[in-house]
Amino acid sequence: MGDIKKIAVLTSGGDAPGMNSAVRAVVFSAVNLGIEVEGILRGYDGLIDWETMPLNLINVRNINNRGGTMLFTSRSERFLQPEYRKQAADNLRANHVDALVAIGGDGTLRGAITFKEEGINIICIPGTIDRDMACTEYTLGFDTAANTAMEAIDRIRDSSISHGRCSVVEVMGRKRGYIALWAGMATSADAIVLPEKWEGNFDGIIEELKKRHTDGRDSYLVVVAEGVIDAEELAEMIQKETGIESRVSVLGYIQRGGQPTAKDRMYGSLMGAYAIEILRQGMQNRIVAIKNDVLVDYDITEAVNMQNNTFDSFQYELSLRLSE
Ligand code: F6P
């Protein structure tokens, strides 16, 4: 195990289902190798304030099935400033921590890169519902969020059918449209608005809905990824141009909460164990990732510079062909 006697683990950024499984796997894998584990509370903020709890095989029991993160989280503004990063690094050194495992999304990875300059060995695990990290095919939380969005839209559709309305449903995803695409396709949406594909074609959506209206359809569903267009404006436009009564539902944080799916528990466990394995091998400043469905790892600076070109246009084309 080289010189590693003690590690710390934290979760940072938006919480994501599966983070707890990753924490649990980190603790089990480390403790079984005789490594002590310090849990850092509230992400990078907890590192600055040294808000911690020792983790062991007892206190990470029964968390696999829990949403959120048992370590709490934050989007730390202070960590963007060098003096606070130095304070955080000094805390780790004063407490004899040899390496840090950070679980989170893009912001967490960027924070890790700046922290590397403080001489801290940091291993990242991708955790965000958005699935928006170029270096990996999968990020913890996506599967649960997509399923939660799908189930919520199924319920909204029931009401839509009863009232003969058009439902415009806004889902999360930051700058990526994966949740919208998966939830929209799984619920046979009439239209899906994605950041990767949106060319301002409001008329296309209106024409399609009009055509379906004329053909005798009695309910309609449009799924919109957040930040692309204003869902309220779209609903008003649909109502005005087609005469179909329209309503907006913004799914919001229900997509981040709830019990993780088997996939998120499994991938959380695999990624957590893999992080400890690469530390055991003496690796430094790496991110765990999935490529071709297999666990791999990359240098964190290389990872942050990768281009996000994994969006599958075929899946989008298919969603148009299969929309009902
Ligand atoms: O990154 C996860 C995410 O839920 C995004 O989908 C969303 O845009 C953002 O976080 C919301 O952030 P906050 O929790 O700061 O409101």
XYZ file of N, CA and C and ligand atoms in Angstrom, residues 13-16 75 105-106 127-132 171-176 179 226 252-253 255-256, ligand 1:
91
model
N -20.520 19.704 -4.771
C -21.429 20.061 -5.870
C -22.832 19.523 -5.606
N -23.641 19.430 -6.648
C -25.010 18.920 -6.492
C -24.980 17.475 -6.020
N -25.783 17.144 -5.008
C -25.808 15.748 -4.552
C -26.351 14.858 -5.665
N -25.935 13.594 -5.659
C -26.372 12.676 -6.708
C -26.573 11.293 -6.100
N -21.378 23.973 -2.717
C -20.664 24.523 -3.877
C -19.815 25.635 -3.281
N -19.102 16.542 -9.548
C -19.150 16.806 -10.982
C -18.004 17.675 -11.470
N -18.308 18.410 -12.518
C -17.302 19.240 -13.182
C -16.617 20.239 -12.239
N -19.645 12.230 -10.015
C -20.984 12.109 -9.445
C -21.789 13.349 -9.769
N -22.712 13.245 -10.683
C -23.662 14.321 -11.009
C -24.791 13.732 -11.843
N -26.003 14.185 -11.573
C -27.140 13.645 -12.335
C -27.077 14.050 -13.802
N -26.264 15.069 -14.122
C -26.282 15.641 -15.480
C -25.589 14.785 -16.543
N -24.727 13.892 -16.142
C -23.917 13.076 -17.062
C -23.199 13.980 -18.073
N -22.597 15.044 -17.556
C -22.047 16.065 -18.451
C -20.528 16.189 -18.355
N -36.936 19.600 -17.274
C -36.087 18.726 -16.451
C -34.704 19.359 -16.299
N -33.914 18.806 -15.358
C -32.564 19.342 -15.117
C -31.560 18.804 -16.135
N -30.297 19.150 -15.958
C -29.240 18.634 -16.834
C -28.125 19.629 -17.096
N -28.254 20.814 -16.516
C -27.283 21.897 -16.727
C -27.122 22.146 -18.218
N -25.943 22.000 -18.795
C -25.798 22.327 -20.228
C -25.987 21.110 -21.135
N -26.359 19.983 -20.557
C -26.526 18.775 -21.362
C -27.966 18.269 -21.316
N -30.856 13.962 -19.474
C -32.064 13.609 -18.701
C -33.291 13.847 -19.576
N -33.573 22.138 -19.020
C -33.479 23.465 -18.377
C -32.470 24.355 -19.104
N -37.530 20.001 -11.106
C -36.645 20.486 -10.039
C -35.958 19.398 -9.241
N -35.862 19.636 -7.925
C -34.984 18.809 -7.087
C -35.481 17.398 -6.835
N -35.621 15.355 -8.891
C -34.728 14.547 -9.736
C -33.416 14.200 -9.036
N -33.049 14.982 -8.032
C -31.781 14.703 -7.337
C -31.970 13.798 -6.122
O -25.519 19.629 -11.457
C -26.694 19.092 -10.949
C -27.782 20.104 -10.999
O -28.943 19.555 -10.412
C -28.116 20.663 -12.385
O -28.917 19.790 -13.137
C -28.772 21.960 -12.035
O -28.644 22.877 -13.089
C -27.989 22.411 -10.836
O -27.433 21.244 -10.258
C -28.798 23.107 -9.760
O -27.898 23.550 -8.797
P -28.265 24.041 -7.326
O -28.359 22.824 -6.466
O -27.085 24.883 -6.949
O -29.556 24.769 -7.418
